[in-house]
Amino acid sequence: MVEALDYLKADGVKLDYLRLRSLPVSDQVLDFIRSHEKVYVLENNRDGQMHSILSLELPEKAQDLVSLAMIDGLPLNAEWIREAVLNEENA
């Protein structure tokens, strides 16, 4: 993830980063989401399960959560993250 952030910064896209490690969703995670205009939810889950959980936890911010789900079964990698975020930023 840090490598992807470095790539994106070089592309002119500055992002903050929070790694969600467990459920239930903590106040720290909820505060992070509330304090950002747009939140990319990166996950290795075809159905976007974490995006759904966060949308249920904060329905008022659901429209600000963007699901970026890698569905090929491989681990997330910096280049995939970079491309996915840039595609959303340029949409």
MMTF fields as JSON, N, C-alpha, C and O atoms, coordinates in Angstrom:
{
  "mmtfVersion": "1.0.0",
  "mmtfProducer": "UNKNOWN",
  "numBonds": 363,
  "numAtoms": 364,
  "numGroups": 91,
  "numChains": 1,
  "numModels": 1,
  "chainsPerModel": [1],
  "groupsPerChain": [91],
  "chainIdList": ["A"],
  "bondAtomList": [4, 2, 8, 6, 12, 10, 16, 14, 20, 18, 24, 22, 28, 26, 32, 30, 36, 34, 40, 38, 44, 42, 48, 46, 52, 50, 56, 54, 60, 58, 64, 62, 68, 66, 72, 70, 76, 74, 80, 78, 84, 82, 88, 86, 92, 90, 96, 94, 100, 98, 104, 102, 108, 106, 112, 110, 116, 114, 120, 118, 124, 122, 128, 126, 132, 130, 136, 134, 140, 138, 144, 142, 148, 146, 152, 150, 156, 154, 160, 158, 164, 162, 168, 166, 172, 170, 176, 174, 180, 178, 184, 182, 188, 186, 192, 190, 196, 194, 200, 198, 204, 202, 208, 206, 212, 210, 216, 214, 220, 218, 224, 222, 228, 226, 232, 230, 236, 234, 240, 238, 244, 242, 248, 246, 252, 250, 256, 254, 260, 258, 264, 262, 268, 266, 272, 270, 276, 274, 280, 278, 284, 282, 288, 286, 292, 290, 296, 294, 300, 298, 304, 302, 308, 306, 312, 310, 316, 314, 320, 318, 324, 322, 328, 326, 332, 330, 336, 334, 340, 338, 344, 342, 348, 346, 352, 350, 356, 354, 360, 358],
  "bondOrderList": [1, 1, 1, 1, 1, 1, 1, 1, 1, 1, 1, 1, 1, 1, 1, 1, 1, 1, 1, 1, 1, 1, 1, 1, 1, 1, 1, 1, 1, 1, 1, 1, 1, 1, 1, 1, 1, 1, 1, 1, 1, 1, 1, 1, 1, 1, 1, 1, 1, 1, 1, 1, 1, 1, 1, 1, 1, 1, 1, 1, 1, 1, 1, 1, 1, 1, 1, 1, 1, 1, 1, 1, 1, 1, 1, 1, 1, 1, 1, 1, 1, 1, 1, 1, 1, 1, 1, 1, 1, 1],
  "groupList": [{"groupName": "MET", "atomNameList": ["N", "CA", "C", "O"], "elementList": ["N", "C", "C", "O"], "formalChargeList": [0, 0, 0, 0], "bondAtomList": [1, 0, 2, 1, 3, 2], "bondOrderList": [1, 1, 2], "singleLetterCode": "M", "chemCompType": "L-PEPTIDE LINKING"}, {"groupName": "VAL", "atomNameList": ["N", "CA", "C", "O"], "elementList": ["N", "C", "C", "O"], "formalChargeList": [0, 0, 0, 0], "bondAtomList": [1, 0, 2, 1, 3, 2], "bondOrderList": [1, 1, 2], "singleLetterCode": "V", "chemCompType": "L-PEPTIDE LINKING"}, {"groupName": "GLU", "atomNameList": ["N", "CA", "C", "O"], "elementList": ["N", "C", "C", "O"], "formalChargeList": [0, 0, 0, 0], "bondAtomList": [1, 0, 2, 1, 3, 2], "bondOrderList": [1, 1, 2], "singleLetterCode": "E", "chemCompType": "L-PEPTIDE LINKING"}, {"groupName": "ALA", "atomNameList": ["N", "CA", "C", "O"], "elementList": ["N", "C", "C", "O"], "formalChargeList": [0, 0, 0, 0], "bondAtomList": [1, 0, 2, 1, 3, 2], "bondOrderList": [1, 1, 2], "singleLetterCode": "A", "chemCompType": "L-PEPTIDE LINKING"}, {"groupName": "LEU", "atomNameList": ["N", "CA", "C", "O"], "elementList": ["N", "C", "C", "O"], "formalChargeList": [0, 0, 0, 0], "bondAtomList": [1, 0, 2, 1, 3, 2], "bondOrderList": [1, 1, 2], "singleLetterCode": "L", "chemCompType": "L-PEPTIDE LINKING"}, {"groupName": "ASP", "atomNameList": ["N", "CA", "C", "O"], "elementList": ["N", "C", "C", "O"], "formalChargeList": [0, 0, 0, 0], "bondAtomList": [1, 0, 2, 1, 3, 2], "bondOrderList": [1, 1, 2], "singleLetterCode": "D", "chemCompType": "L-PEPTIDE LINKING"}, {"groupName": "TYR", "atomNameList": ["N", "CA", "C", "O"], "elementList": ["N", "C", "C", "O"], "formalChargeList": [0, 0, 0, 0], "bondAtomList": [1, 0, 2, 1, 3, 2], "bondOrderList": [1, 1, 2], "singleLetterCode": "Y", "chemCompType": "L-PEPTIDE LINKING"}, {"groupName": "LYS", "atomNameList": ["N", "CA", "C", "O"], "elementList": ["N", "C", "C", "O"], "formalChargeList": [0, 0, 0, 0], "bondAtomList": [1, 0, 2, 1, 3, 2], "bondOrderList": [1, 1, 2], "singleLetterCode": "K", "chemCompType": "L-PEPTIDE LINKING"}, {"groupName": "GLY", "atomNameList": ["N", "CA", "C", "O"], "elementList": ["N", "C", "C", "O"], "formalChargeList": [0, 0, 0, 0], "bondAtomList": [1, 0, 2, 1, 3, 2], "bondOrderList": [1, 1, 2], "singleLetterCode": "G", "chemCompType": "PEPTIDE LINKING"}, {"groupName": "ARG", "atomNameList": ["N", "CA", "C", "O"], "elementList": ["N", "C", "C", "O"], "formalChargeList": [0, 0, 0, 0], "bondAtomList": [1, 0, 2, 1, 3, 2], "bondOrderList": [1, 1, 2], "singleLetterCode": "R", "chemCompType": "L-PEPTIDE LINKING"}, {"groupName": "SER", "atomNameList": ["N", "CA", "C", "O"], "elementList": ["N", "C", "C", "O"], "formalChargeList": [0, 0, 0, 0], "bondAtomList": [1, 0, 2, 1, 3, 2], "bondOrderList": [1, 1, 2], "singleLetterCode": "S", "chemCompType": "L-PEPTIDE LINKING"}, {"groupName": "PRO", "atomNameList": ["N", "CA", "C", "O"], "elementList": ["N", "C", "C", "O"], "formalChargeList": [0, 0, 0, 0], "bondAtomList": [1, 0, 2, 1, 3, 2], "bondOrderList": [1, 1, 2], "singleLetterCode": "P", "chemCompType": "L-PEPTIDE LINKING"}, {"groupName": "GLN", "atomNameList": ["N", "CA", "C", "O"], "elementList": ["N", "C", "C", "O"], "formalChargeList": [0, 0, 0, 0], "bondAtomList": [1, 0, 2, 1, 3, 2], "bondOrderList": [1, 1, 2], "singleLetterCode": "Q", "chemCompType": "L-PEPTIDE LINKING"}, {"groupName": "PHE", "atomNameList": ["N", "CA", "C", "O"], "elementList": ["N", "C", "C", "O"], "formalChargeList": [0, 0, 0, 0], "bondAtomList": [1, 0, 2, 1, 3, 2], "bondOrderList": [1, 1, 2], "singleLetterCode": "F", "chemCompType": "L-PEPTIDE LINKING"}, {"groupName": "ILE", "atomNameList": ["N", "CA", "C", "O"], "elementList": ["N", "C", "C", "O"], "formalChargeList": [0, 0, 0, 0], "bondAtomList": [1, 0, 2, 1, 3, 2], "bondOrderList": [1, 1, 2], "singleLetterCode": "I", "chemCompType": "L-PEPTIDE LINKING"}, {"groupName": "HIS", "atomNameList": ["N", "CA", "C", "O"], "elementList": ["N", "C", "C", "O"], "formalChargeList": [0, 0, 0, 0], "bondAtomList": [1, 0, 2, 1, 3, 2], "bondOrderList": [1, 1, 2], "singleLetterCode": "H", "chemCompType": "L-PEPTIDE LINKING"}, {"groupName": "ASN", "atomNameList": ["N", "CA", "C", "O"], "elementList": ["N", "C", "C", "O"], "formalChargeList": [0, 0, 0, 0], "bondAtomList": [1, 0, 2, 1, 3, 2], "bondOrderList": [1, 1, 2], "singleLetterCode": "N", "chemCompType": "L-PEPTIDE LINKING"}, {"groupName": "TRP", "atomNameList": ["N", "CA", "C", "O"], "elementList": ["N", "C", "C", "O"], "formalChargeList": [0, 0, 0, 0], "bondAtomList": [1, 0, 2, 1, 3, 2], "bondOrderList": [1, 1, 2], "singleLetterCode": "W", "chemCompType": "L-PEPTIDE LINKING"}],
  "groupTypeList": [0, 1, 2, 3, 4, 5, 6, 4, 7, 3, 5, 8, 1, 7, 4, 5, 6, 4, 9, 4, 9, 10, 4, 11, 1, 10, 5, 12, 1, 4, 5, 13, 14, 9, 10, 15, 2, 7, 1, 6, 1, 4, 2, 16, 16, 9, 5, 8, 12, 0, 15, 10, 14, 4, 10, 4, 2, 4, 11, 2, 7, 3, 12, 5, 4, 1, 10, 4, 3, 0, 14, 5, 8, 4, 11, 4, 16, 3, 2, 17, 14, 9, 2, 3, 1, 4, 16, 2, 2, 16, 3],
  "groupIdList": [1, 2, 3, 4, 5, 6, 7, 8, 9, 10, 11, 12, 13, 14, 15, 16, 17, 18, 19, 20, 21, 22, 23, 24, 25, 26, 27, 28, 29, 30, 31, 32, 33, 34, 35, 36, 37, 38, 39, 40, 41, 42, 43, 44, 45, 46, 47, 48, 49, 50, 51, 52, 53, 54, 55, 56, 57, 58, 59, 60, 61, 62, 63, 64, 65, 66, 67, 68, 69, 70, 71, 72, 73, 74, 75, 76, 77, 78, 79, 80, 81, 82, 83, 84, 85, 86, 87, 88, 89, 90, 91],
  "secStructList": [7, 2, 2, 2, 2, 2, 2, 2, 2, 2, 6, 6, 7, 7, 7, 7, 7, 7, 7, 7, 7, 1, 1, 1, 7, 7, 2, 2, 2, 2, 2, 2, 2, 2, 6, 7, 1, 7, 3, 3, 3, 3, 3, 1, 7, 6, 6, 7, 2, 2, 2, 2, 2, 2, 2, 2, 2, 7, 4, 4, 4, 4, 4, 4, 3, 3, 3, 3, 3, 7, 7, 1, 1, 1, 7, 7, 7, 2, 2, 2, 2, 2, 2, 2, 2, 2, 2, 2, 2, 6, 7],
  "xCoordList": [0.82, 0.0, 0.865, 0.55, 1.928, 2.801, 3.4, 3.524, 3.767, 4.311, 3.268, 3.603, 2.038, 0.961, 0.753, 0.536, 0.817, 0.685, 1.8, 1.565, 3.017, 4.146, 3.912, 4.154, 3.446, 3.138, 2.073, 2.21, 1.022, -0.077, 0.357, -0.068, 1.193, 1.712, 2.497, 2.371, 3.307, 4.062, 3.121, 3.47, 1.931, 0.917, 0.085, -0.802, 0.373, -0.365, -1.618, -2.458, -1.754, -2.921, -2.445, -1.75, -2.824, -2.43, -3.578, -4.709, -3.279, -4.287, -3.831, -2.634, -4.788, -4.524, -4.798, -5.426, -4.318, -4.394, -4.745, -4.179, -5.677, -6.025, -6.261, -7.021, -5.617, -5.806, -6.77, -6.5, -7.884, -8.883, -8.467, -8.342, -8.254, -7.696, -8.703, -8.468, -9.817, -10.754, -12.162, -12.373, -13.085, -14.471, -14.826, -14.234, -15.744, -16.571, -15.752, -14.626, -16.336, -15.67, -15.465, -16.405, -14.229, -13.896, -14.259, -14.506, -14.285, -14.534, -13.468, -13.763, -12.231, -11.142, -11.456, -11.226, -11.968, -12.325, -13.488, -13.459, -14.498, -15.656, -15.247, -15.711, -14.383, -13.895, -13.1, -13.222, -12.286, -11.507, -12.445, -12.235, -13.462, -14.41, -15.143, -15.292, -15.598, -16.327, -15.47, -15.991, -14.168, -13.288, -12.791, -11.99, -13.248, -12.807, -13.999, -15.063, -13.787, -14.824, -15.125, -16.277, -14.079, -14.205, -13.276, -12.147, -13.759, -12.952, -12.956, -14.008, -11.76, -11.619, -11.5, -10.647, -12.35, -12.318, -11.688, -12.334, -10.41, -9.659, -9.816, -9.594, -10.199, -10.346, -10.2, -10.401, -9.85, -9.656, -10.867, -10.754, -12.029, -13.286, -14.231, -14.588, -14.625, -15.455, -16.736, -17.182, -17.318, -18.607, -18.496, -19.519, -17.288, -17.132, -17.717, -18.416, -17.42, -18.007, -17.69, -18.584, -16.438, -16.081, -16.786, -17.241, -16.872, -17.607, -19.044, -19.573, -19.673, -21.054, -21.155, -22.075, -20.223, -20.223, -20.078, -20.814, -19.132, -18.916, -20.122, -20.466, -20.758, -21.959, -23.096, -23.86, -23.206, -24.235, -23.912, -24.814, -22.627, -22.207, -22.413, -22.756, -22.2, -22.305, -23.164, -22.636, -24.457, -25.297, -25.227, -25.393, -24.981, -24.893, -23.642, -23.576, -22.657, -21.425, -21.324, -20.311, -22.349, -22.288, -21.967, -21.244, -22.492, -22.232, -20.783, -20.323, -20.06, -18.655, -17.684, -16.478, -18.2, -17.368, -17.309, -18.341, -16.094, -15.897, -15.254, -14.142, -15.947, -15.436, -14.443, -14.762, -13.241, -12.22, -11.86, -11.006, -12.518, -12.36, -11.585, -11.977, -10.483, -9.697, -10.293, -10.424, -10.654, -11.436, -10.753, -11.397, -9.448, -8.797, -8.144, -7.507, -8.297, -7.764, -6.314, -5.808, -5.639, -4.246, -4.187, -5.149, -3.064, -2.931, -2.968, -2.558, -3.472, -3.439, -1.989, -1.102, -1.752, -0.393, -0.444, -1.496, 0.697, 0.775, 0.292, -0.404, 0.639, 0.244, -1.272, -1.882, -1.875, -3.327, -4.022, -4.97, -3.547, -4.132, -4.003, -4.965, -2.824, -2.582, -3.564, -4.21, -3.674, -4.559, -6.024, -6.759, -6.448, -7.84, -8.183, -9.242, -7.288, -7.531, -7.502, -8.37, -6.523, -6.451, -7.69, -8.182, -8.197, -9.426, -10.594, -11.389, -10.697, -11.772, -11.558, -12.506, -10.328, -10.031, -10.295, -10.684, -10.088, -10.259, -11.649, -11.938, -12.51, -13.864, -14.753, -15.917],
  "yCoordList": [-1.182, 0.0, 1.248, 2.206, 1.267, 2.439, 2.706, 3.857, 1.646, 1.793, 2.428, 3.306, 2.004, 2.568, 4.042, 4.851, 4.397, 5.803, 6.644, 7.773, 6.099, 6.81, 7.024, 8.115, 5.995, 6.12, 7.186, 8.029, 7.143, 8.09, 9.519, 10.461, 9.677, 11.01, 11.558, 12.735, 10.713, 11.123, 11.477, 12.283, 10.875, 11.176, 12.404, 12.805, 12.997, 14.186, 13.899, 14.781, 12.67, 12.287, 12.015, 11.031, 12.898, 12.715, 12.057, 12.543, 10.964, 10.215, 9.975, 9.892, 9.864, 9.385, 7.886, 7.358, 7.212, 5.75, 5.272, 5.735, 4.349, 3.706, 2.234, 1.886, 1.384, -0.057, -0.555, -0.468, -1.072, -1.622, -3.054, -3.885, -3.34, -4.634, -5.598, -6.806, -5.066, -5.971, -5.376, -4.189, -6.235, -5.83, -6.131, -7.045, -5.428, -4.383, -3.137, -2.962, -2.294, -1.079, -0.147, 0.153, 0.303, 1.145, 2.608, 3.015, 3.388, 4.827, 5.503, 6.462, 5.017, 5.588, 5.465, 6.405, 4.334, 4.122, 5.028, 5.662, 5.092, 5.941, 7.407, 8.123, 7.857, 9.242, 9.51, 10.579, 8.544, 8.684, 8.884, 9.778, 8.062, 8.16, 9.499, 10.159, 9.896, 11.167, 12.362, 13.363, 12.262, 13.409, 13.498, 14.377, 12.611, 12.622, 12.734, 12.159, 13.488, 13.695, 12.413, 12.121, 11.666, 10.418, 9.393, 9.713, 8.157, 7.091, 5.895, 5.343, 5.506, 4.305, 3.108, 3.083, 2.127, 0.905, -0.17, -0.731, -0.445, -1.448, -2.794, -2.93, -3.784, -5.106, -6.184, -5.964, -7.333, -8.493, -9.406, -10.547, -8.869, -9.577, -9.197, -8.027, -10.145, -9.907, -9.145, -8.316, -9.417, -8.828, -7.481, -6.862, -7.013, -5.733, -5.759, -4.835, -6.824, -7.036, -5.9, -5.438, -5.443, -4.38, -3.075, -2.343, -2.791, -1.602, -1.661, -0.653, -2.812, -2.978, -2.775, -2.113, -3.334, -3.19, -1.725, -1.231, -1.025, 0.389, 1.236, 2.189, 0.902, 1.633, 1.461, 2.395, 0.28, 0.04, 0.764, 1.241, 0.846, 1.526, 3.037, 3.681, 3.598, 5.044, 5.342, 5.769, 5.127, 5.328, 6.746, 6.946, 7.729, 9.112, 9.367, 10.375, 8.48, 8.623, 7.561, 7.493, 6.738, 5.634, 6.118, 5.442, 7.278, 7.794, 8.238, 8.408, 8.428, 8.849, 7.673, 7.863, 6.464, 5.262, 4.672, 4.405, 4.471, 3.943, 2.568, 2.437, 1.558, 0.191, -0.067, 0.107, -0.48, -0.913, -2.345, -2.576, -3.285, -4.691, -5.43, -5.44, -6.046, -6.882, -8.281, -8.865, -8.817, -10.055, -11.237, -12.251, -11.12, -12.234, -13.243, -14.191, -13.048, -14.001, -13.779, -14.437, -12.862, -12.558, -11.458, -10.708, -11.352, -10.276, -8.904, -8.742, -7.926, -6.554, -6.161, -6.523, -5.421, -4.942, -3.463, -2.926, -2.817, -1.362, -0.879, 0.133, -1.565, -1.118, -1.218, -0.323, -2.29, -2.422, -1.311, -0.698, -1.057, 0.003, 1.348, 2.114, 1.632, 2.897, 3.06, 4.099, 2.051, 2.13, 2.28, 3.059, 1.543, 1.607, 2.997, 3.543, 3.562, 4.898, 5.941, 6.813, 5.868, 6.838, 6.76, 7.793, 5.571, 5.431, 6.146, 6.806, 6.016, 6.69, 8.2, 8.968, 8.619, 10.053, 10.732, 11.9, 10.018, 10.598, 10.366, 10.801, 9.685, 9.375, 10.606, 10.531],
  "zCoordList": [0.0, 0.0, 0.0, -0.706, 0.756, 0.808, -0.569, -0.986, -1.265, -2.618, -3.541, -4.336, -3.446, -4.268, -3.94, -4.842, -2.667, -2.274, -2.874, -3.304, -2.906, -3.519, -5.009, -5.526, -5.699, -7.133, -7.367, -8.254, -6.574, -6.749, -6.437, -7.106, -5.433, -5.115, -6.3, -6.637, -6.935, -8.124, -9.277, -10.139, -9.291, -10.304, -9.939, -10.694, -8.783, -8.356, -7.553, -7.375, -7.066, -6.266, -4.845, -4.596, -3.906, -2.513, -1.752, -1.773, -1.091, -0.341, 1.085, 1.362, 1.981, 3.33, 3.328, 2.41, 4.367, 4.39, 5.785, 6.776, 5.852, 7.106, 6.814, 5.91, 7.571, 7.399, 8.461, 9.658, 8.008, 8.908, 9.229, 8.329, 10.503, 10.891, 11.505, 11.549, 11.976, 12.647, 12.664, 12.414, 12.962, 13.17, 14.612, 15.187, 15.224, 14.653, 14.303, 14.771, 13.483, 13.023, 14.216, 14.952, 14.397, 15.548, 15.293, 14.157, 16.377, 16.259, 15.412, 14.698, 15.48, 14.679, 13.186, 12.425, 12.775, 11.367, 10.982, 9.927, 11.82, 11.534, 11.439, 10.551, 12.348, 12.305, 11.034, 10.436, 10.621, 9.386, 8.196, 7.377, 8.107, 6.991, 7.03, 6.001, 8.213, 8.34, 7.937, 7.445, 8.142, 7.896, 6.452, 6.134, 5.582, 4.184, 3.24, 3.473, 2.176, 1.167, 0.386, 0.065, 0.093, -0.668, -0.027, 0.344, 0.102, 0.696, -0.255, -0.577, -0.698, -1.516, -0.586, 0.301, -0.79, 0.01, -0.868, -1.753, -0.602, -1.364, -0.685, 0.518, -1.469, -0.877, -1.935, -3.13, -1.453, -2.317, -2.146, -1.698, -2.518, -2.318, -3.445, -3.588, -4.22, -5.408, -5.084, -5.877, -3.946, -3.595, -2.89, -2.598, -2.61, -1.924, -0.519, -0.104, 0.198, 1.518, 2.493, 3.202, 2.543, 3.484, 3.12, 3.999, 1.828, 1.38, 1.89, 2.359, 1.806, 2.28, 3.784, 4.264, 4.521, 5.983, 6.366, 7.22, 5.738, 6.057, 5.66, 6.36, 4.555, 4.126, 5.133, 5.378, 5.708, 6.727, 8.031, 8.72, 8.368, 9.595, 9.51, 10.501, 8.315, 8.112, 6.882, 5.855, 6.968, 5.785, 5.224, 4.021, 6.085, 5.618, 4.774, 4.07, 4.831, 4.042, 2.946, 2.251, 2.783, 1.818, 0.411, -0.321, 0.021, -1.326, -1.497, -2.626, -0.402, -0.46, -0.436, -0.588, -0.248, -0.223, -1.626, -2.242, -2.121, -3.471, -3.354, -2.844, -3.821, -3.752, -4.878, -6.054, -4.505, -5.462, -5.073, -4.218, -5.708, -5.345, -6.428, -7.594, -6.025, -6.937, -6.888, -5.813, -8.042, -8.034, -8.705, -8.976, -8.979, -9.68, -8.741, -9.199, -7.43, -6.468, -6.085, -5.177, -6.764, -6.446, -5.393, -5.23, -4.673, -3.686, -4.362, -5.511, -3.613, -4.107, -4.354, -3.581, -5.43, -5.689, -6.021, -6.367, -5.911, -6.048, -7.408, -7.485, -8.462, -9.799, -9.987, -10.572, -9.501, -9.61, -8.825, -9.314, -7.609, -6.778, -7.482, -7.548, -8.005, -8.71, -9.864, -9.99, -10.693, -11.857, -11.448, -12.054, -10.431, -9.985, -9.452, -9.762, -8.652, -8.099, -9.209, -9.254, -10.102, -11.201, -12.087, -12.542, -12.339, -13.129, -12.457, -13.126, -11.141, -10.405, -10.378, -10.542, -10.174, -10.113, -11.45, -11.486, -12.537, -13.871, -14.45, -15.564, -13.7, -14.21, -14.195, -14.587]
}
